[in-house]
GROMACS .gro file of C-alpha atoms in nm:
model
  498
    1UNK     CA    1  -2.765  -2.808   2.598
    2UNK     CA    2  -2.756  -2.464   2.436
    3UNK     CA    3  -2.467  -2.365   2.666
    4UNK     CA    4  -2.260  -2.659   2.542
    5UNK     CA    5  -2.331  -2.562   2.181
    6UNK     CA    6  -2.213  -2.205   2.242
    7UNK     CA    7  -1.895  -2.328   2.410
    8UNK     CA    8  -1.826  -2.562   2.119
    9UNK     CA    9  -1.879  -2.284   1.861
   10UNK     CA   10  -1.654  -2.037   2.046
   11UNK     CA   11  -1.383  -2.302   2.067
   12UNK     CA   12  -1.436  -2.374   1.699
   13UNK     CA   13  -1.383  -2.010   1.602
   14UNK     CA   14  -1.076  -1.967   1.819
   15UNK     CA   15  -0.890  -2.292   1.750
   16UNK     CA   16  -1.046  -2.464   1.453
   17UNK     CA   17  -1.138  -2.770   1.657
   18UNK     CA   18  -1.319  -2.843   1.980
   19UNK     CA   19  -1.308  -3.077   2.277
   20UNK     CA   20  -1.605  -3.286   2.380
   21UNK     CA   21  -1.777  -3.225   2.715
   22UNK     CA   22  -1.622  -3.366   3.031
   23UNK     CA   23  -1.814  -3.690   3.031
   24UNK     CA   24  -1.668  -3.768   2.687
   25UNK     CA   25  -1.310  -3.651   2.752
   26UNK     CA   26  -1.174  -3.997   2.686
   27UNK     CA   27  -1.272  -3.950   2.324
   28UNK     CA   28  -1.044  -3.777   2.076
   29UNK     CA   29  -1.091  -3.423   1.951
   30UNK     CA   30  -1.348  -3.390   1.677
   31UNK     CA   31  -1.268  -3.197   1.364
   32UNK     CA   32  -1.469  -2.879   1.317
   33UNK     CA   33  -1.709  -2.951   1.031
   34UNK     CA   34  -1.848  -3.274   1.171
   35UNK     CA   35  -1.890  -3.124   1.515
   36UNK     CA   36  -2.047  -2.810   1.373
   37UNK     CA   37  -2.303  -3.027   1.197
   38UNK     CA   38  -2.365  -3.213   1.523
   39UNK     CA   39  -2.393  -2.892   1.721
   40UNK     CA   40  -2.643  -2.737   1.482
   41UNK     CA   41  -2.839  -3.058   1.457
   42UNK     CA   42  -2.837  -3.101   1.834
   43UNK     CA   43  -2.930  -2.739   1.885
   44UNK     CA   44  -3.210  -2.775   1.633
   45UNK     CA   45  -3.339  -3.091   1.800
   46UNK     CA   46  -3.318  -2.929   2.141
   47UNK     CA   47  -3.515  -2.633   2.017
   48UNK     CA   48  -3.770  -2.860   1.852
   49UNK     CA   49  -3.825  -3.053   2.174
   50UNK     CA   50  -3.823  -2.751   2.403
   51UNK     CA   51  -4.055  -2.511   2.222
   52UNK     CA   52  -4.311  -2.716   2.029
   53UNK     CA   53  -4.602  -2.561   2.214
   54UNK     CA   54  -4.490  -2.205   2.146
   55UNK     CA   55  -4.381  -2.237   1.788
   56UNK     CA   56  -4.494  -2.485   1.526
   57UNK     CA   57  -4.354  -2.503   1.172
   58UNK     CA   58  -4.523  -2.640   0.865
   59UNK     CA   59  -4.335  -2.871   0.631
   60UNK     CA   60  -4.224  -2.601   0.386
   61UNK     CA   61  -4.084  -2.379   0.663
   62UNK     CA   62  -3.901  -2.670   0.820
   63UNK     CA   63  -3.749  -2.764   0.484
   64UNK     CA   64  -3.642  -2.404   0.426
   65UNK     CA   65  -3.477  -2.388   0.767
   66UNK     CA   66  -3.298  -2.716   0.698
   67UNK     CA   67  -3.162  -2.580   0.370
   68UNK     CA   68  -3.056  -2.256   0.540
   69UNK     CA   69  -2.883  -2.450   0.816
   70UNK     CA   70  -2.702  -2.661   0.557
   71UNK     CA   71  -2.586  -2.350   0.372
   72UNK     CA   72  -2.463  -2.193   0.696
   73UNK     CA   73  -2.278  -2.510   0.788
   74UNK     CA   74  -2.112  -2.522   0.445
   75UNK     CA   75  -2.024  -2.153   0.462
   76UNK     CA   76  -1.880  -2.192   0.811
   77UNK     CA   77  -1.667  -2.485   0.701
   78UNK     CA   78  -1.541  -2.309   0.388
   79UNK     CA   79  -1.459  -1.987   0.572
   80UNK     CA   80  -1.319  -2.141   0.889
   81UNK     CA   81  -0.952  -2.075   0.794
   82UNK     CA   82  -1.049  -1.718   0.705
   83UNK     CA   83  -1.224  -1.671   1.039
   84UNK     CA   84  -0.909  -1.770   1.223
   85UNK     CA   85  -0.707  -1.512   1.026
   86UNK     CA   86  -0.975  -1.249   1.088
   87UNK     CA   87  -0.971  -1.315   1.463
   88UNK     CA   88  -0.592  -1.281   1.465
   89UNK     CA   89  -0.623  -0.950   1.276
   90UNK     CA   90  -0.889  -0.814   1.512
   91UNK     CA   91  -0.692  -0.931   1.813
   92UNK     CA   92  -0.389  -0.732   1.695
   93UNK     CA   93  -0.602  -0.420   1.648
   94UNK     CA   94  -0.750  -0.442   1.998
   95UNK     CA   95  -0.409  -0.526   2.144
   96UNK     CA   96  -0.257  -0.202   2.017
   97UNK     CA   97  -0.571   0.004   2.079
   98UNK     CA   98  -0.576  -0.110   2.442
   99UNK     CA   99  -0.220   0.014   2.496
  100UNK     CA  100  -0.012  -0.290   2.404
  101UNK     CA  101   0.345  -0.201   2.315
  102UNK     CA  102   0.534  -0.298   2.003
  103UNK     CA  103   0.789  -0.494   2.206
  104UNK     CA  104   0.514  -0.683   2.392
  105UNK     CA  105   0.358  -0.767   2.056
  106UNK     CA  106   0.668  -0.969   1.970
  107UNK     CA  107   0.577  -1.211   2.251
  108UNK     CA  108   0.201  -1.189   2.268
  109UNK     CA  109   0.097  -1.167   1.903
  110UNK     CA  110   0.243  -1.498   1.800
  111UNK     CA  111   0.248  -1.616   1.443
  112UNK     CA  112   0.321  -1.274   1.293
  113UNK     CA  113   0.628  -1.196   1.087
  114UNK     CA  114   0.830  -0.880   1.150
  115UNK     CA  115   0.667  -0.731   0.843
  116UNK     CA  116   0.317  -0.833   0.954
  117UNK     CA  117   0.364  -0.691   1.303
  118UNK     CA  118   0.492  -0.361   1.163
  119UNK     CA  119   0.199  -0.339   0.922
  120UNK     CA  120  -0.065  -0.408   1.189
  121UNK     CA  121   0.095  -0.168   1.438
  122UNK     CA  122   0.098   0.115   1.185
  123UNK     CA  123  -0.258   0.038   1.076
  124UNK     CA  124  -0.380   0.045   1.437
  125UNK     CA  125  -0.206   0.383   1.475
  126UNK     CA  126  -0.418   0.552   1.207
  127UNK     CA  127  -0.692   0.692   1.439
  128UNK     CA  128  -0.423   0.855   1.656
  129UNK     CA  129  -0.212   0.964   1.359
  130UNK     CA  130  -0.502   1.134   1.179
  131UNK     CA  131  -0.493   1.433   1.414
  132UNK     CA  132  -0.114   1.465   1.423
  133UNK     CA  133   0.079   1.726   1.220
  134UNK     CA  134   0.195   1.612   0.878
  135UNK     CA  135   0.521   1.713   0.714
  136UNK     CA  136   0.362   1.837   0.389
  137UNK     CA  137   0.001   1.919   0.482
  138UNK     CA  138  -0.186   2.025   0.795
  139UNK     CA  139  -0.253   1.681   0.946
  140UNK     CA  140  -0.225   1.320   0.838
  141UNK     CA  141  -0.602   1.322   0.788
  142UNK     CA  142  -0.566   1.617   0.548
  143UNK     CA  143  -0.304   1.423   0.356
  144UNK     CA  144  -0.532   1.118   0.338
  145UNK     CA  145  -0.821   1.327   0.208
  146UNK     CA  146  -0.597   1.480  -0.058
  147UNK     CA  147  -0.416   1.170  -0.181
  148UNK     CA  148  -0.702   0.920  -0.164
  149UNK     CA  149  -0.958   1.133  -0.348
  150UNK     CA  150  -0.867   0.983  -0.687
  151UNK     CA  151  -0.813   0.625  -0.565
  152UNK     CA  152  -1.105   0.382  -0.546
  153UNK     CA  153  -1.174   0.029  -0.426
  154UNK     CA  154  -1.214  -0.168  -0.752
  155UNK     CA  155  -1.564  -0.312  -0.774
  156UNK     CA  156  -1.613  -0.345  -1.149
  157UNK     CA  157  -1.930  -0.137  -1.111
  158UNK     CA  158  -1.887   0.204  -0.944
  159UNK     CA  159  -1.569   0.351  -0.799
  160UNK     CA  160  -1.610   0.529  -0.464
  161UNK     CA  161  -1.305   0.735  -0.359
  162UNK     CA  162  -1.118   0.590  -0.063
  163UNK     CA  163  -1.102   0.941   0.086
  164UNK     CA  164  -1.459   0.870   0.202
  165UNK     CA  165  -1.308   0.659   0.479
  166UNK     CA  166  -1.082   0.941   0.596
  167UNK     CA  167  -1.360   1.183   0.690
  168UNK     CA  168  -1.333   1.108   1.061
  169UNK     CA  169  -1.174   0.874   1.310
  170UNK     CA  170  -1.497   0.675   1.321
  171UNK     CA  171  -1.480   0.627   0.944
  172UNK     CA  172  -1.119   0.511   0.976
  173UNK     CA  173  -1.198   0.264   1.254
  174UNK     CA  174  -1.487   0.120   1.051
  175UNK     CA  175  -1.255   0.084   0.753
  176UNK     CA  176  -0.994  -0.097   0.962
  177UNK     CA  177  -1.244  -0.325   1.132
  178UNK     CA  178  -1.481  -0.404   0.847
  179UNK     CA  179  -1.394  -0.255   0.506
  180UNK     CA  180  -1.046  -0.406   0.483
  181UNK     CA  181  -1.161  -0.757   0.590
  182UNK     CA  182  -1.458  -0.743   0.351
  183UNK     CA  183  -1.238  -0.630   0.064
  184UNK     CA  184  -0.987  -0.902   0.151
  185UNK     CA  185  -1.263  -1.165   0.149
  186UNK     CA  186  -1.412  -1.060  -0.184
  187UNK     CA  187  -1.072  -1.015  -0.342
  188UNK     CA  188  -0.945  -1.354  -0.226
  189UNK     CA  189  -1.255  -1.532  -0.358
  190UNK     CA  190  -1.235  -1.351  -0.692
  191UNK     CA  191  -0.866  -1.425  -0.730
  192UNK     CA  192  -0.921  -1.791  -0.645
  193UNK     CA  193  -1.204  -1.822  -0.896
  194UNK     CA  194  -0.990  -1.660  -1.166
  195UNK     CA  195  -0.701  -1.894  -1.095
  196UNK     CA  196  -0.473  -1.620  -0.959
  197UNK     CA  197  -0.443  -1.789  -0.619
  198UNK     CA  198  -0.411  -2.153  -0.516
  199UNK     CA  199  -0.605  -2.089  -0.195
  200UNK     CA  200  -0.860  -1.819  -0.113
  201UNK     CA  201  -0.796  -1.871   0.258
  202UNK     CA  202  -0.419  -1.815   0.221
  203UNK     CA  203  -0.483  -1.505   0.009
  204UNK     CA  204  -0.726  -1.369   0.269
  205UNK     CA  205  -0.482  -1.428   0.555
  206UNK     CA  206  -0.195  -1.269   0.363
  207UNK     CA  207  -0.402  -0.964   0.269
  208UNK     CA  208  -0.493  -0.902   0.633
  209UNK     CA  209  -0.175  -1.000   0.814
  210UNK     CA  210   0.112  -0.942   0.568
  211UNK     CA  211  -0.020  -0.766   0.255
  212UNK     CA  212   0.167  -0.753  -0.074
  213UNK     CA  213  -0.080  -0.544  -0.276
  214UNK     CA  214   0.046  -0.206  -0.392
  215UNK     CA  215  -0.223  -0.001  -0.214
  216UNK     CA  216  -0.161  -0.135   0.135
  217UNK     CA  217   0.216  -0.111   0.085
  218UNK     CA  218   0.180   0.250  -0.029
  219UNK     CA  219  -0.033   0.340   0.273
  220UNK     CA  220   0.213   0.159   0.501
  221UNK     CA  221   0.496   0.366   0.355
  222UNK     CA  222   0.290   0.681   0.407
  223UNK     CA  223   0.238   0.598   0.773
  224UNK     CA  224   0.608   0.524   0.819
  225UNK     CA  225   0.707   0.858   0.665
  226UNK     CA  226   0.451   1.055   0.866
  227UNK     CA  227   0.536   0.895   1.199
  228UNK     CA  228   0.913   0.923   1.144
  229UNK     CA  229   0.883   1.292   1.050
  230UNK     CA  230   0.665   1.354   1.355
  231UNK     CA  231   0.902   1.176   1.593
  232UNK     CA  232   1.233   1.312   1.459
  233UNK     CA  233   1.126   1.658   1.335
  234UNK     CA  234   1.393   1.610   1.069
  235UNK     CA  235   1.432   1.886   0.810
  236UNK     CA  236   1.509   1.621   0.550
  237UNK     CA  237   1.134   1.582   0.496
  238UNK     CA  238   1.122   1.940   0.366
  239UNK     CA  239   1.267   1.806   0.041
  240UNK     CA  240   0.922   1.677  -0.056
  241UNK     CA  241   0.887   2.040  -0.173
  242UNK     CA  242   0.994   2.025  -0.537
  243UNK     CA  243   1.172   2.360  -0.537
  244UNK     CA  244   1.369   2.285  -0.220
  245UNK     CA  245   1.455   1.948  -0.370
  246UNK     CA  246   1.596   2.107  -0.686
  247UNK     CA  247   1.797   2.358  -0.483
  248UNK     CA  248   1.940   2.081  -0.262
  249UNK     CA  249   2.040   1.874  -0.565
  250UNK     CA  250   2.212   2.171  -0.724
  251UNK     CA  251   2.400   2.239  -0.402
  252UNK     CA  252   2.518   1.876  -0.377
  253UNK     CA  253   2.607   1.840  -0.744
  254UNK     CA  254   2.339   1.581  -0.812
  255UNK     CA  255   2.189   1.589  -1.166
  256UNK     CA  256   1.838   1.733  -1.154
  257UNK     CA  257   1.592   1.884  -1.400
  258UNK     CA  258   1.712   2.229  -1.515
  259UNK     CA  259   1.505   2.532  -1.420
  260UNK     CA  260   1.442   2.841  -1.632
  261UNK     CA  261   1.547   3.174  -1.478
  262UNK     CA  262   1.346   3.361  -1.742
  263UNK     CA  263   1.075   3.465  -1.794
  264UNK     CA  264   0.991   3.614  -1.456
  265UNK     CA  265   0.623   3.564  -1.535
  266UNK     CA  266   0.477   3.338  -1.803
  267UNK     CA  267   0.131   3.396  -1.949
  268UNK     CA  268  -0.040   3.104  -2.122
  269UNK     CA  269  -0.363   3.156  -2.321
  270UNK     CA  270  -0.606   2.918  -2.481
  271UNK     CA  271  -0.638   2.989  -2.854
  272UNK     CA  272  -1.020   2.995  -2.852
  273UNK     CA  273  -1.151   3.094  -2.508
  274UNK     CA  274  -1.239   3.457  -2.442
  275UNK     CA  275  -1.376   3.686  -2.173
  276UNK     CA  276  -1.078   3.634  -1.945
  277UNK     CA  277  -1.123   3.258  -1.960
  278UNK     CA  278  -0.839   3.020  -2.046
  279UNK     CA  279  -0.564   3.255  -1.923
  280UNK     CA  280  -0.297   3.122  -1.684
  281UNK     CA  281  -0.043   3.356  -1.525
  282UNK     CA  282   0.256   3.164  -1.388
  283UNK     CA  283   0.513   3.352  -1.183
  284UNK     CA  284   0.857   3.192  -1.178
  285UNK     CA  285   0.958   3.036  -0.845
  286UNK     CA  286   1.306   3.184  -0.892
  287UNK     CA  287   1.150   3.528  -0.865
  288UNK     CA  288   0.917   3.473  -0.570
  289UNK     CA  289   0.641   3.280  -0.746
  290UNK     CA  290   0.507   2.928  -0.699
  291UNK     CA  291   0.573   2.782  -1.044
  292UNK     CA  292   0.883   2.590  -1.150
  293UNK     CA  293   0.932   2.670  -1.518
  294UNK     CA  294   1.120   2.402  -1.713
  295UNK     CA  295   1.174   2.299  -2.069
  296UNK     CA  296   1.020   1.967  -2.166
  297UNK     CA  297   1.262   1.675  -2.132
  298UNK     CA  298   1.277   1.401  -2.396
  299UNK     CA  299   1.342   1.029  -2.377
  300UNK     CA  300   1.670   0.897  -2.514
  301UNK     CA  301   1.667   0.678  -2.826
  302UNK     CA  302   1.702   0.353  -2.630
  303UNK     CA  303   1.385   0.435  -2.436
  304UNK     CA  304   1.194   0.562  -2.740
  305UNK     CA  305   1.248   0.228  -2.916
  306UNK     CA  306   1.038   0.063  -2.646
  307UNK     CA  307   0.753   0.314  -2.665
  308UNK     CA  308   0.479   0.417  -2.909
  309UNK     CA  309   0.492   0.749  -3.091
  310UNK     CA  310   0.370   1.055  -2.902
  311UNK     CA  311   0.448   0.895  -2.569
  312UNK     CA  312   0.539   1.096  -2.256
  313UNK     CA  313   0.868   1.117  -2.069
  314UNK     CA  314   0.892   0.766  -1.924
  315UNK     CA  315   1.080   0.751  -1.598
  316UNK     CA  316   1.225   0.484  -1.374
  317UNK     CA  317   1.108   0.467  -1.011
  318UNK     CA  318   1.379   0.361  -0.767
  319UNK     CA  319   1.273   0.313  -0.405
  320UNK     CA  320   1.562   0.336  -0.160
  321UNK     CA  321   1.562   0.268   0.212
  322UNK     CA  322   1.779   0.412   0.489
  323UNK     CA  323   1.803   0.358   0.866
  324UNK     CA  324   1.956   0.698   0.933
  325UNK     CA  325   1.655   0.813   1.140
  326UNK     CA  326   1.707   0.544   1.403
  327UNK     CA  327   1.988   0.742   1.567
  328UNK     CA  328   1.751   1.038   1.612
  329UNK     CA  329   1.499   0.801   1.770
  330UNK     CA  330   1.752   0.674   2.025
  331UNK     CA  331   1.787   0.332   1.866
  332UNK     CA  332   2.095   0.143   1.753
  333UNK     CA  333   2.104   0.229   1.384
  334UNK     CA  334   2.378  -0.008   1.268
  335UNK     CA  335   2.420   0.026   0.891
  336UNK     CA  336   2.274   0.353   0.769
  337UNK     CA  337   2.373   0.369   0.403
  338UNK     CA  338   2.078   0.375   0.164
  339UNK     CA  339   1.997   0.067  -0.039
  340UNK     CA  340   1.768   0.020  -0.338
  341UNK     CA  341   1.463  -0.192  -0.248
  342UNK     CA  342   1.266  -0.179  -0.573
  343UNK     CA  343   1.308  -0.058  -0.932
  344UNK     CA  344   1.029  -0.013  -1.187
  345UNK     CA  345   1.024   0.151  -1.529
  346UNK     CA  346   0.702   0.322  -1.634
  347UNK     CA  347   0.638   0.269  -2.005
  348UNK     CA  348   0.416   0.563  -2.105
  349UNK     CA  349   0.098   0.517  -2.309
  350UNK     CA  350   0.038   0.671  -2.649
  351UNK     CA  351  -0.103   1.023  -2.628
  352UNK     CA  352  -0.056   1.053  -2.252
  353UNK     CA  353   0.090   1.374  -2.114
  354UNK     CA  354   0.276   1.203  -1.828
  355UNK     CA  355   0.384   0.850  -1.738
  356UNK     CA  356   0.114   0.829  -1.473
  357UNK     CA  357  -0.067   0.658  -1.759
  358UNK     CA  358   0.170   0.368  -1.819
  359UNK     CA  359   0.258   0.004  -1.789
  360UNK     CA  360   0.470  -0.045  -1.477
  361UNK     CA  361   0.754  -0.276  -1.583
  362UNK     CA  362   0.952  -0.449  -1.312
  363UNK     CA  363   1.333  -0.454  -1.317
  364UNK     CA  364   1.407  -0.731  -1.066
  365UNK     CA  365   1.781  -0.729  -1.147
  366UNK     CA  366   1.834  -0.366  -1.248
  367UNK     CA  367   2.184  -0.338  -1.107
  368UNK     CA  368   2.297  -0.675  -1.246
  369UNK     CA  369   2.184  -0.680  -1.607
  370UNK     CA  370   1.934  -0.394  -1.666
  371UNK     CA  371   1.679  -0.641  -1.806
  372UNK     CA  372   1.309  -0.560  -1.809
  373UNK     CA  373   1.075  -0.809  -1.647
  374UNK     CA  374   0.698  -0.825  -1.673
  375UNK     CA  375   0.458  -0.532  -1.633
  376UNK     CA  376   0.146  -0.450  -1.436
  377UNK     CA  377  -0.130  -0.189  -1.436
  378UNK     CA  378  -0.323  -0.020  -1.157
  379UNK     CA  379  -0.565   0.170  -1.382
  380UNK     CA  380  -0.868   0.000  -1.222
  381UNK     CA  381  -0.774   0.158  -0.889
  382UNK     CA  382  -0.815   0.507  -1.038
  383UNK     CA  383  -1.147   0.453  -1.217
  384UNK     CA  384  -1.381   0.685  -1.028
  385UNK     CA  385  -1.756   0.664  -1.058
  386UNK     CA  386  -1.901   0.476  -1.354
  387UNK     CA  387  -1.558   0.458  -1.520
  388UNK     CA  388  -1.513   0.150  -1.304
  389UNK     CA  389  -1.798  -0.032  -1.480
  390UNK     CA  390  -1.668  -0.346  -1.647
  391UNK     CA  391  -1.311  -0.305  -1.524
  392UNK     CA  392  -1.130  -0.585  -1.344
  393UNK     CA  393  -1.160  -0.621  -0.968
  394UNK     CA  394  -0.814  -0.771  -0.926
  395UNK     CA  395  -0.520  -0.845  -1.152
  396UNK     CA  396  -0.198  -1.040  -1.117
  397UNK     CA  397   0.138  -0.870  -1.072
  398UNK     CA  398   0.346  -0.913  -1.384
  399UNK     CA  399   0.057  -1.004  -1.611
  400UNK     CA  400   0.174  -0.781  -1.898
  401UNK     CA  401   0.463  -0.878  -2.127
  402UNK     CA  402   0.402  -0.647  -2.424
  403UNK     CA  403   0.327  -0.277  -2.459
  404UNK     CA  404  -0.053  -0.250  -2.507
  405UNK     CA  405  -0.022   0.025  -2.770
  406UNK     CA  406   0.241  -0.133  -2.994
  407UNK     CA  407   0.256  -0.504  -2.915
  408UNK     CA  408   0.632  -0.470  -2.866
  409UNK     CA  409   0.758  -0.737  -2.626
  410UNK     CA  410   0.908  -0.556  -2.328
  411UNK     CA  411   1.006  -0.856  -2.120
  412UNK     CA  412   1.372  -0.937  -2.174
  413UNK     CA  413   1.459  -0.601  -2.332
  414UNK     CA  414   1.744  -0.392  -2.195
  415UNK     CA  415   1.706  -0.052  -2.031
  416UNK     CA  416   2.052   0.104  -2.068
  417UNK     CA  417   2.142   0.316  -1.767
  418UNK     CA  418   1.921   0.132  -1.515
  419UNK     CA  419   2.217   0.023  -1.302
  420UNK     CA  420   2.364   0.374  -1.301
  421UNK     CA  421   2.022   0.517  -1.211
  422UNK     CA  422   2.003   0.283  -0.911
  423UNK     CA  423   2.347   0.395  -0.792
  424UNK     CA  424   2.253   0.760  -0.843
  425UNK     CA  425   1.943   0.726  -0.625
  426UNK     CA  426   2.130   0.555  -0.342
  427UNK     CA  427   2.392   0.829  -0.352
  428UNK     CA  428   2.125   1.100  -0.355
  429UNK     CA  429   1.945   0.945  -0.056
  430UNK     CA  430   2.264   0.945   0.151
  431UNK     CA  431   2.357   1.299   0.046
  432UNK     CA  432   2.017   1.470   0.064
  433UNK     CA  433   1.792   1.293   0.313
  434UNK     CA  434   1.966   1.027   0.523
  435UNK     CA  435   1.701   1.042   0.798
  436UNK     CA  436   1.411   0.966   0.563
  437UNK     CA  437   1.332   0.590   0.582
  438UNK     CA  438   1.201   0.548   0.227
  439UNK     CA  439   1.232   0.762  -0.084
  440UNK     CA  440   1.087   0.702  -0.428
  441UNK     CA  441   1.305   0.865  -0.695
  442UNK     CA  442   1.185   0.941  -1.046
  443UNK     CA  443   1.474   0.925  -1.293
  444UNK     CA  444   1.455   1.039  -1.656
  445UNK     CA  445   1.672   0.883  -1.930
  446UNK     CA  446   1.751   1.178  -2.158
  447UNK     CA  447   1.963   1.208  -2.475
  448UNK     CA  448   2.334   1.248  -2.411
  449UNK     CA  449   2.399   1.587  -2.570
  450UNK     CA  450   2.776   1.564  -2.536
  451UNK     CA  451   2.799   1.211  -2.679
  452UNK     CA  452   2.488   1.101  -2.870
  453UNK     CA  453   2.627   0.745  -2.900
  454UNK     CA  454   2.705   0.726  -2.529
  455UNK     CA  455   2.493   0.625  -2.230
  456UNK     CA  456   2.178   0.825  -2.154
  457UNK     CA  457   2.197   1.137  -1.941
  458UNK     CA  458   2.028   1.059  -1.607
  459UNK     CA  459   1.824   1.336  -1.446
  460UNK     CA  460   1.632   1.328  -1.117
  461UNK     CA  461   1.283   1.477  -1.140
  462UNK     CA  462   1.172   1.451  -0.778
  463UNK     CA  463   1.172   1.239  -0.463
  464UNK     CA  464   0.850   1.103  -0.315
  465UNK     CA  465   0.884   1.039   0.058
  466UNK     CA  466   0.546   0.867   0.094
  467UNK     CA  467   0.632   0.640  -0.193
  468UNK     CA  468   0.474   0.371  -0.403
  469UNK     CA  469   0.644   0.048  -0.515
  470UNK     CA  470   0.441   0.043  -0.839
  471UNK     CA  471   0.389  -0.332  -0.808
  472UNK     CA  472   0.757  -0.406  -0.859
  473UNK     CA  473   0.969  -0.676  -0.694
  474UNK     CA  474   1.065  -0.575  -0.340
  475UNK     CA  475   1.368  -0.676  -0.133
  476UNK     CA  476   1.137  -0.810   0.136
  477UNK     CA  477   1.393  -0.899   0.400
  478UNK     CA  478   1.559  -0.557   0.398
  479UNK     CA  479   1.220  -0.382   0.379
  480UNK     CA  480   1.077  -0.581   0.671
  481UNK     CA  481   1.385  -0.511   0.883
  482UNK     CA  482   1.361  -0.139   0.811
  483UNK     CA  483   0.992  -0.131   0.907
  484UNK     CA  484   1.037  -0.338   1.220
  485UNK     CA  485   1.324  -0.130   1.358
  486UNK     CA  486   1.158   0.202   1.283
  487UNK     CA  487   0.819   0.118   1.431
  488UNK     CA  488   0.980  -0.030   1.742
  489UNK     CA  489   1.172   0.296   1.792
  490UNK     CA  490   0.867   0.510   1.711
  491UNK     CA  491   0.652   0.321   1.962
  492UNK     CA  492   0.920   0.373   2.229
  493UNK     CA  493   0.920   0.746   2.146
  494UNK     CA  494   0.540   0.763   2.175
  495UNK     CA  495   0.556   0.603   2.519
  496UNK     CA  496   0.826   0.840   2.639
  497UNK     CA  497   0.621   1.137   2.519
  498UNK     CA  498   0.311   1.042   2.719
   0.00000   0.00000   0.00000
């Protein structure tokens, strides 16, 4: 009967296999594809016998329907593992949206890792978080609109800014429920076809339930920073302000980019524009203005040897993690000292003004031997509009071994000072912002003016508290533990505040 078919299909979606009706219980379970064929065939036969007087098909129509049914059966069989992952993802969203707690999720949302549970909890929190105050802008929604306006979903055709999905809570919910699964499906199929994945189904499940792509990790870090700042009201988050950061570094004796006290006001003019156009008046922050005036820093010789001519200051990103905020959240903090979770050197491109245009080179063992690993690029994620035409949809982490402008092999080269830079960032995290969970430090390797033959002079440029791993190797166990403990404490705070 049609009722039996529906029951079988629901069981198929939920468990991947079904049980025969009661009168056939003595028989063993039937694997999904064969039963799905039987169900569709039986349903088709039932329909053919029950409605012949009302609806008659000619031979061509019947053949077309048979082909369509076969395609649907094949599609259902191929996507069955993906459907199970999708149902688990949707179940987690509805669990948290219906009031389920983070602690209850440990028992009820089985099959999730600590990292996966933390990711899904924070993702489900986005509609609520959008209207909450943000530590550097008005609300979290304002911050999304600002920071996603130049990031697109790679399509290889036309790049639409991801800020489109931050226009309202409804947009965000639609993105969570449909855009992310659709992107995960297309991406997993593309990566499988290009040989980047052994299994499209495994890639799809990972992308939904425990993502490793740089974009979702960046947004996860943004949510962690925003929710921790909201719950703790810690003043440490004020150091996202570049001027306050420089002042704090100077007060703690941490090397930071030097600032010019003079001039009080700087006027910059274009050599050709006229009529008041092309004039920029910059008032020094040290005299009540908004502009930090600094001399341009240069790369040291060891760094320049790895780069093309006319390349920008190429910095190292060190992401450090700390559990110092847990005490403010009423949780057992345990170890609170900061620890480096990821290190990446950005090899600037020829003619670029900053290292935002770069190859992101992993340093998986920065503290041990300062050896460069392989590099990656995220340029296709920033190709707005028709600039996206012809660009890749997905690329493998660590696919680049040489600098694209020079052909110089980067993998295996040394980056002198990388270990010291890692230590500097851990020390700075403990001294400046112990209650910030994650901080991304940009470190410059400058010439040693006192000893030109000595190690490079390390200078901090800034700290990014909603930070990006830049597709580097991550200390996953420590990162997952940090996320899990923070979101458990944040959820407890949210429940106390109700």
